[in-house]
CSV table of C-alpha atoms in Angstrom, one decimal:
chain,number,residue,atom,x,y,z
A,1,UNK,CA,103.7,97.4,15.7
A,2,UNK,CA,106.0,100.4,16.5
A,3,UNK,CA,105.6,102.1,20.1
A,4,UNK,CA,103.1,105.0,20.0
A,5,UNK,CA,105.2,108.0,19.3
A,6,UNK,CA,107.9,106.3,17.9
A,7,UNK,CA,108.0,106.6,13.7
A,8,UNK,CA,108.4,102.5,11.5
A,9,UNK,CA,111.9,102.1,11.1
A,10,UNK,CA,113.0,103.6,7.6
A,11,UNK,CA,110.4,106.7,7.6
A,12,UNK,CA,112.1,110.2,7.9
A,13,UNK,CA,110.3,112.5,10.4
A,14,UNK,CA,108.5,115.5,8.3
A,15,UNK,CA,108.1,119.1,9.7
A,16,UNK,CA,105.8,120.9,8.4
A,17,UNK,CA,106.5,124.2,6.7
A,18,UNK,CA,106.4,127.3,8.3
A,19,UNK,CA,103.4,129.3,6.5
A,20,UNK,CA,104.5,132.2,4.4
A,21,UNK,CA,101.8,134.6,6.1
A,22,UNK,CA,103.2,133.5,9.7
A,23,UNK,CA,106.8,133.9,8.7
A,24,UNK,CA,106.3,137.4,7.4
A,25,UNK,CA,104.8,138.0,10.4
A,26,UNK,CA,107.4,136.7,12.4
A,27,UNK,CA,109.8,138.5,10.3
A,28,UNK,CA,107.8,141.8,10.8
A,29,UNK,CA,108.4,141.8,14.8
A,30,UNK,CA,112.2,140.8,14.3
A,31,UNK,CA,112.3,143.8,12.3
A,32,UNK,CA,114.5,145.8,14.6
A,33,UNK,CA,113.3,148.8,12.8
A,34,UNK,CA,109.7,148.0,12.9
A,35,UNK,CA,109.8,147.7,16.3
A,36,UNK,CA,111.7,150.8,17.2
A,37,UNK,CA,109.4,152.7,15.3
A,38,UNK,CA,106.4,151.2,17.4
A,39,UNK,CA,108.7,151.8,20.8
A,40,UNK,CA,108.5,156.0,18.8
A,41,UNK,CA,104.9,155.9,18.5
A,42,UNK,CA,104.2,154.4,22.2
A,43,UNK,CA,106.3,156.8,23.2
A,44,UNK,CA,104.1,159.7,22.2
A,45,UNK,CA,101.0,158.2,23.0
A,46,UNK,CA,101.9,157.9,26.2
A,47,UNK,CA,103.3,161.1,27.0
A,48,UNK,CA,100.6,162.9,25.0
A,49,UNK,CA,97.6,161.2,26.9
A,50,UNK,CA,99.6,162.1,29.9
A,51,UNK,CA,100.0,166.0,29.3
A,52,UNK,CA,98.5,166.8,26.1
A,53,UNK,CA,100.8,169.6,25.5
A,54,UNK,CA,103.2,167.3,24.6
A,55,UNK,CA,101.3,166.7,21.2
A,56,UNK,CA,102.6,170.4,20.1
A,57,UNK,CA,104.6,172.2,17.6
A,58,UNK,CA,106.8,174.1,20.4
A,59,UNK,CA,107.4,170.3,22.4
A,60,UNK,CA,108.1,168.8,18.8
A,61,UNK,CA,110.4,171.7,17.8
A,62,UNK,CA,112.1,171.6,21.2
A,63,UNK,CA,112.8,167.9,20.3
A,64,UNK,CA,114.0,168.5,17.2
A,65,UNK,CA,116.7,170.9,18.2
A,66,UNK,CA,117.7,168.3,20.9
A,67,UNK,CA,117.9,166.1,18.1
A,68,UNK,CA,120.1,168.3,15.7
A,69,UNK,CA,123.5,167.0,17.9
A,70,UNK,CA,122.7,163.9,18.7
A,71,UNK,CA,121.8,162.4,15.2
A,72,UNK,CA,124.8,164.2,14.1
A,73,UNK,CA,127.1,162.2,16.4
A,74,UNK,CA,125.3,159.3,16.0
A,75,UNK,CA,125.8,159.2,12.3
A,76,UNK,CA,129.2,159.5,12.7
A,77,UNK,CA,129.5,156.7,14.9
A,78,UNK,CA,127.6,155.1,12.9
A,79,UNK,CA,129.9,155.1,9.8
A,80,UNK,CA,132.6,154.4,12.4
A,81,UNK,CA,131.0,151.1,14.4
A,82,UNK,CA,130.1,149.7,11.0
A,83,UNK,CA,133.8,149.5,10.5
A,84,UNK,CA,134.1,147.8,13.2
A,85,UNK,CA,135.6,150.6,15.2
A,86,UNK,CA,134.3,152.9,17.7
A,87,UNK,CA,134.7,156.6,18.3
A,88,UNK,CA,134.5,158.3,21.9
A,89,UNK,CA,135.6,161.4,21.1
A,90,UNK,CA,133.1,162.2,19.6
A,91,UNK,CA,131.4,164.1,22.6
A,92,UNK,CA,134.4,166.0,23.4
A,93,UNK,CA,135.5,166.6,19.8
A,94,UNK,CA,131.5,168.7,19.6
A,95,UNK,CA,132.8,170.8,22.9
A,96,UNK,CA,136.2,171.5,21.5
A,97,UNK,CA,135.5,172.5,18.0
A,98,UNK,CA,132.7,174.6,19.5
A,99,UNK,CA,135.0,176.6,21.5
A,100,UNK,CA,137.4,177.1,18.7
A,101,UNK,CA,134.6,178.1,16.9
A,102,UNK,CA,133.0,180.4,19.4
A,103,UNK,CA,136.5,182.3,19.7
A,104,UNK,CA,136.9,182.6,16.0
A,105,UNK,CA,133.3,184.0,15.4
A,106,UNK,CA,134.4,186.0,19.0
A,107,UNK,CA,137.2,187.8,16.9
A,108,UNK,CA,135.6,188.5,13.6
A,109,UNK,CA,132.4,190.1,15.4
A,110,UNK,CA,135.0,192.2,17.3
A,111,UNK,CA,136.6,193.2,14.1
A,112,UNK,CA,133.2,194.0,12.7
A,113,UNK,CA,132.7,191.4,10.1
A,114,UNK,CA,128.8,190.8,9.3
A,115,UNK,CA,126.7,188.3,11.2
A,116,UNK,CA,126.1,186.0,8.0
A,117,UNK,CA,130.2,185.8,7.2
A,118,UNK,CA,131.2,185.0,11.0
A,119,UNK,CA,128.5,182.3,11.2
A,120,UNK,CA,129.5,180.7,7.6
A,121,UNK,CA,133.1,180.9,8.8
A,122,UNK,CA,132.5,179.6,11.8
A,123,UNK,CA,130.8,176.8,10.6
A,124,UNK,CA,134.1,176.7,8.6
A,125,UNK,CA,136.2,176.8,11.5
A,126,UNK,CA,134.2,173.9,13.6
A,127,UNK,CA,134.5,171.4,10.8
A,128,UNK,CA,137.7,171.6,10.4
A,129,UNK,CA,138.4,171.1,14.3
A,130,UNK,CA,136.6,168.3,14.3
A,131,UNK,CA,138.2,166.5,11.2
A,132,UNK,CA,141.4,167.4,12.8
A,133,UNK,CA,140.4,165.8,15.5
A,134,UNK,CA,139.2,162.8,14.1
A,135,UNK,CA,142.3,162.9,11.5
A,136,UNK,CA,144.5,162.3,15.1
A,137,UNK,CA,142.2,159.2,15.1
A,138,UNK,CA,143.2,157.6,12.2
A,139,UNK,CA,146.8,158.6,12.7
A,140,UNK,CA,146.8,156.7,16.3
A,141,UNK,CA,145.0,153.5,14.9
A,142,UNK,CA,146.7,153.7,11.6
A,143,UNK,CA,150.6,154.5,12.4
A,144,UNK,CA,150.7,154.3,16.2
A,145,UNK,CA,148.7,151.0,16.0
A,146,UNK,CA,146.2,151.9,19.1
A,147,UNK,CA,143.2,149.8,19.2
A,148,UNK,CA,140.2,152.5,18.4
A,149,UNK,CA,138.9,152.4,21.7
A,150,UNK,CA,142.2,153.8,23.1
A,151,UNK,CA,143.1,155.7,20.4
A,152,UNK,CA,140.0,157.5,21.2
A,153,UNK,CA,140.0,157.4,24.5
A,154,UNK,CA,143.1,159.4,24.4
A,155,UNK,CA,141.8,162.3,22.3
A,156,UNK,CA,138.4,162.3,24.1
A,157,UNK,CA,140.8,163.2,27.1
A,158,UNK,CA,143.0,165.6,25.3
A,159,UNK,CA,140.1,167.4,23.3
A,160,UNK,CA,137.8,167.7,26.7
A,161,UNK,CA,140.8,168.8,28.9
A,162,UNK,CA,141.8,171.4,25.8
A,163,UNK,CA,138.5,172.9,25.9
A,164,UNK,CA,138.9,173.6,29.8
A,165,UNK,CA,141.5,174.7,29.6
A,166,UNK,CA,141.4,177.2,26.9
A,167,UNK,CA,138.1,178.5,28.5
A,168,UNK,CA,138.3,178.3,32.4
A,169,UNK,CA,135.4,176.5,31.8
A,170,UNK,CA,133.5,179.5,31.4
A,171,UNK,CA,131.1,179.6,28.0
A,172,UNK,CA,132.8,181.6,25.2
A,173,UNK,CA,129.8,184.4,23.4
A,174,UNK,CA,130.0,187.8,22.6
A,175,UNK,CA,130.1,186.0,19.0
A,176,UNK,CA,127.1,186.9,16.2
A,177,UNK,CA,124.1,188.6,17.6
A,178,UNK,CA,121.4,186.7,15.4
A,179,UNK,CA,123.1,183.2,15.4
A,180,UNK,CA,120.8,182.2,18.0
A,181,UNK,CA,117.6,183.5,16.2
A,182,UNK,CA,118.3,181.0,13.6
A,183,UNK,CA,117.7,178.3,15.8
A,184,UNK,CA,113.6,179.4,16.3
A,185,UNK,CA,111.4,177.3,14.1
A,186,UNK,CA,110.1,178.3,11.3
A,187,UNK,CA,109.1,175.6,9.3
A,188,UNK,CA,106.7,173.6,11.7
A,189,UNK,CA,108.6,172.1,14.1
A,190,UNK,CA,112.0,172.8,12.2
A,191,UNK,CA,114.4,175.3,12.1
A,192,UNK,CA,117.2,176.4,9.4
A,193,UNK,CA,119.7,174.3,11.1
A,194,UNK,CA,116.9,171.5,12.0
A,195,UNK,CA,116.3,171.4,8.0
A,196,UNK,CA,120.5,171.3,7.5
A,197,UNK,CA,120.6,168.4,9.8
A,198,UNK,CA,117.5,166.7,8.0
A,199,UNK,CA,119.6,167.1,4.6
A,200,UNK,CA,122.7,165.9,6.0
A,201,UNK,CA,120.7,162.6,7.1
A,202,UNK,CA,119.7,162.2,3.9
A,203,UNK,CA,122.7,162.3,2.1
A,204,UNK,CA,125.0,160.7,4.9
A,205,UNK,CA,122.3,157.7,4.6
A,206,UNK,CA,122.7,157.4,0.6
A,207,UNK,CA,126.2,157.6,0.8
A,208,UNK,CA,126.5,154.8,3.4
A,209,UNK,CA,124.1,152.4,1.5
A,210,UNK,CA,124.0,153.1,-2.2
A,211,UNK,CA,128.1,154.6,-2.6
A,212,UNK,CA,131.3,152.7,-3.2
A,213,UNK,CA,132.3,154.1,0.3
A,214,UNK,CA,129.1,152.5,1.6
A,215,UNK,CA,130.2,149.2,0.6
A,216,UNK,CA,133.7,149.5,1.3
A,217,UNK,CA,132.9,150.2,4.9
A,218,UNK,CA,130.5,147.0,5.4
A,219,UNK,CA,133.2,145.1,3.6
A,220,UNK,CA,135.4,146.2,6.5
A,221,UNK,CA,133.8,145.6,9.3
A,222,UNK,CA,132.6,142.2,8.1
A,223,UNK,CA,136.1,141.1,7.5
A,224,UNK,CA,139.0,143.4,7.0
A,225,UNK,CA,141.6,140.6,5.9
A,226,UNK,CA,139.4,139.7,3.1
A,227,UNK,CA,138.5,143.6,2.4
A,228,UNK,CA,141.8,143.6,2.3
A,229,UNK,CA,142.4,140.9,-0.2
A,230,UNK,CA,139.9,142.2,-2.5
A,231,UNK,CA,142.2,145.8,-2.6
A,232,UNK,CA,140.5,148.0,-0.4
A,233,UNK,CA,143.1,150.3,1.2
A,234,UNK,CA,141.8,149.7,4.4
A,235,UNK,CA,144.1,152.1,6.6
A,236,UNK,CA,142.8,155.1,4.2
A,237,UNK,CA,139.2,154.5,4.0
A,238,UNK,CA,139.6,154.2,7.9
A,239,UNK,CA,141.1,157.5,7.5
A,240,UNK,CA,138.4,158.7,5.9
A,241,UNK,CA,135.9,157.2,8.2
A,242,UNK,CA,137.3,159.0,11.2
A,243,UNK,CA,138.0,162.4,9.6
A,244,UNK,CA,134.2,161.9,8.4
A,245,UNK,CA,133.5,161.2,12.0
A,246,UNK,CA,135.6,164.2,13.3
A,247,UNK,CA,133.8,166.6,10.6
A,248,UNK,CA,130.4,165.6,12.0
A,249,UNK,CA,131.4,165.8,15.5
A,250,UNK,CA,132.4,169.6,14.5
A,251,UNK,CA,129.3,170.5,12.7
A,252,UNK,CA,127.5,169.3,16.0
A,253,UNK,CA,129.4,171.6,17.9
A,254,UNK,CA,128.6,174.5,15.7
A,255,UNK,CA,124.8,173.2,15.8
A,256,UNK,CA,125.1,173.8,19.6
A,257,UNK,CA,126.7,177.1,19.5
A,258,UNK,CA,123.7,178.4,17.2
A,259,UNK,CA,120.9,176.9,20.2
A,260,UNK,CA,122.7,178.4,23.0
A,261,UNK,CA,124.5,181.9,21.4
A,262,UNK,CA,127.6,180.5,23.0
A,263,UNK,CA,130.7,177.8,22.8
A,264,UNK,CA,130.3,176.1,26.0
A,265,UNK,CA,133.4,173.6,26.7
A,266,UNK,CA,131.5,171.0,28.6
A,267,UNK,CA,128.1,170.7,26.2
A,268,UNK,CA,129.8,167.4,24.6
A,269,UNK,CA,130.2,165.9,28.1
A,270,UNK,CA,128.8,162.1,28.0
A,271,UNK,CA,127.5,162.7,24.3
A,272,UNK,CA,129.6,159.9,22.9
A,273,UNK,CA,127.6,157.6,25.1
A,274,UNK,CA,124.5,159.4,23.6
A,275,UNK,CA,125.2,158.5,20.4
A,276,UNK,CA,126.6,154.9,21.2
A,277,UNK,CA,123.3,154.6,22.5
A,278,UNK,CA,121.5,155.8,19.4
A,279,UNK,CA,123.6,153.4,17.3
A,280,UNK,CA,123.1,150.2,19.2
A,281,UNK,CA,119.5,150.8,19.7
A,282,UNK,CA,119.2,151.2,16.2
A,283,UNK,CA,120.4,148.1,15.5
A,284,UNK,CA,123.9,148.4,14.4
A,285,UNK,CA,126.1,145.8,15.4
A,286,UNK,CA,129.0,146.8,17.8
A,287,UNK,CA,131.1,144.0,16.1
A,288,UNK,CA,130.9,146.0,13.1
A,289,UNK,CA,129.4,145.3,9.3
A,290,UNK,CA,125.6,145.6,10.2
A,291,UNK,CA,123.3,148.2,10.2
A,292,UNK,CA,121.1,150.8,8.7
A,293,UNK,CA,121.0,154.5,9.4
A,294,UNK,CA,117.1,154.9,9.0
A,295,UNK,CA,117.4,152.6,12.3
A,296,UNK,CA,120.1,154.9,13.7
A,297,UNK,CA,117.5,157.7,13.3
A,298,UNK,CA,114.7,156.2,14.9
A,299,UNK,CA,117.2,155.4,17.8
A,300,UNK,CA,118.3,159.0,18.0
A,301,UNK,CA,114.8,160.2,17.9
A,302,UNK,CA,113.9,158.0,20.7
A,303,UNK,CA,116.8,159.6,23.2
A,304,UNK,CA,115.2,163.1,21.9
A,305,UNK,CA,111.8,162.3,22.8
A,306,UNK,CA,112.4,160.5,26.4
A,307,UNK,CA,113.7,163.3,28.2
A,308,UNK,CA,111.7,166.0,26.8
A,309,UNK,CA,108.4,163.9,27.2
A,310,UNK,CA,109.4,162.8,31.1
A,311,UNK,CA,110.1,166.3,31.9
A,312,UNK,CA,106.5,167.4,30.5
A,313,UNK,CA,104.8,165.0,32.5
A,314,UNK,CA,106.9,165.6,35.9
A,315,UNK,CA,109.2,163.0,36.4
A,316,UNK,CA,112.7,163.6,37.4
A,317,UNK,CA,115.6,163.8,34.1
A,318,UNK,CA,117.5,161.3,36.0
A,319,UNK,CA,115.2,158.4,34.7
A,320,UNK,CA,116.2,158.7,31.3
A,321,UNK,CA,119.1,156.8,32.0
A,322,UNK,CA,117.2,153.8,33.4
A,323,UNK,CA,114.7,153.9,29.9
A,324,UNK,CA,117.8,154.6,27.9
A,325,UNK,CA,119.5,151.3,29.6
A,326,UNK,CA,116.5,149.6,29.3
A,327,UNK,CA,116.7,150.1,25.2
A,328,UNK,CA,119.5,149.1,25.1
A,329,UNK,CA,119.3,145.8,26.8
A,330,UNK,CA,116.2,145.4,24.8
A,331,UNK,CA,117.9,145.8,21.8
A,332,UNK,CA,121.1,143.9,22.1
A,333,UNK,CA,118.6,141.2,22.8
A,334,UNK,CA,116.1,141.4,19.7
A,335,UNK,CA,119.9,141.4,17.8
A,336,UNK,CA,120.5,138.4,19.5
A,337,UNK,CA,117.4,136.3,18.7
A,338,UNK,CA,117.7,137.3,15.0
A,339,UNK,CA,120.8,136.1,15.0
A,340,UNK,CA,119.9,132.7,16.3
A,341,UNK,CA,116.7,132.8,14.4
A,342,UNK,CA,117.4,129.4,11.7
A,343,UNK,CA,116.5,131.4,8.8
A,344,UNK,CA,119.0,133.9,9.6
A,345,UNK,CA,121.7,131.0,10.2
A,346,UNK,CA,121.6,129.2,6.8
């Protein structure tokens, strides 16, 4: 008689199947996505049973517009750290292309041109800064043959000292009178720049998943020898990636100038943390090739909401860096048991 425990010699062990219900479930909490959005919806509760004021159109709109530069950023780097890159310029390229637009708009109000042309041309003026920017980007990783994270560590130095030292570090106005009206809410909670942003989302998330440039950019970051084997031209659609990045960065800058009714050189400082944050929280892998940008939003949402909510209900600013650490650990981890889950190794 075999030992108790022990299976007849011949017979193959047999585990039983998972059942479907319980592995959707299972599924369902892995969901990187699903949970952020629960972490959201905590998040609110809390605050709002806390000081109900923060259940409000003015708190929400106040978020919002604190959201406007960050999702912008983090979209960028989004497109970026997909390719299995990384941008960190991308704080310093917002304050820089700011400034240059703040003095452009600065001139043309001087010379008495309208409110509507110096705000459209500054717009203008700020995204082609910041594609510059991000075109000196490509050119370092591309023909100077930098590693991203110096080549961009080099222009977040050069765009950040520029913007000192083309302002004294002093905030650049006297630009349109009514630029900062557009930033009050009209809408709800959103303003005419809040509804921009929301469009730009849109279409920056369409393009990544459902577009040839989508595809090329996973195809990249998964494996760029074999992206290049399939005859992707992988040094231009980098190119493009970081001139995209640049663009964004700019646009940010201008979203800034609108809120405050000035260019201020510093307002990027630390944002290309910000929106590393929002990227990695929302699930994208840092070794490029995975991730969504509905998860990127939820992430950037979730930096927009901590420190508005933690001021409402007293606590010191300085904490959100311990929740936003904490979010990230937390979500470098749930990418780390998907990854070993054995449904997602076979």
């Amino acid at each position: 008689m075999a030992q108790l425990g022990m299976l007849p010699t011949g017979l193959t062990q047999v585990v039983a199947p998972v059942p479907p219900r319980n592995r959707r479930l299972k599924d369902l909490l892995l969901n990187q996505q699903t949970v952020l959005f629960l972490v959201l919806v905590a998040m609110i509760v809390v605050f709002t049973v806390l000081d109900p004021i923060f259940f409000s159109v003015g708190v929400f709109g106040n978020i919002l517009l604190d959201w406007g530069p960050i999702i912008l950023i983090a979209i960028a780097e989004t497109f970026v750290v997909i390719s299995g890159g990384i941008d960190l310029s991308v704080g310093a390229n917002l304050g820089f292309s700011g400034v240059i637009a703040a003095y452009a708009m600065q001139a043309l109000t001087g010379a008495g041109v309208g409110d509507t042309l110096s705000i459209t041309l500054g717009i203008i003026v700020a995204a082609a800064t910041g594609s510059f920017v991000g075109y000196i980007n490509a050119l370092l990783i591309n023909r100077a043959r930098l590693v991203p994270f110096i080549a961009t560590l080099a222009t977040l130095g050069a765009a950040g000292g520029m913007s000192i030292v083309l302002t004294g570090g002093a905030p650049i106005g006297s630009g349109p009178s009514s630029a900062i009206a557009l930033s009050v809410p009209w809408l709800g909670p959103l303003s005419w720049p809040g509804i921009v942003v929301v469009l730009i989302v849109i279409i920056a998330g369409l393009y990544l998943h459902k577009s040839r440039f989508g595809r090329y950019t996973y195809a990249i970051g998964s494996n760029s020898f074999a992206a290049l084997a399939a005859g992707i031209n992988v040094k231009l659609h980098l190119t493009r990636i970081y001139v995209l990045s640049g663009f964004l960065s700019g646009l940010a800058g201008m979203f800034l100038y609108i809120r405050l009714g000035s260019g201020a050189p510093t307002s990027g400082t630390g944002n290309e943390l910000v929106a590393i944050a929002a990227v990695v929280i929302g699930g994208v892998a840092l070794a490029g090739g995975v991730g969504r940008m509905s998860g990127v939003v939820i992430g950037s949402l979730i930096l927009a909401v901590v420190p508005s909510g933690l001021i409402i209900i007293g606590v010191q600013p300085n904490w959100k860096q311990v929740v936003i650490a904490f979010l990230i650990a937390a979500a470098v981890s749930l990418q780390a048991l998907r990854t070993s889950s054995p449904r997602r190794s076979k």
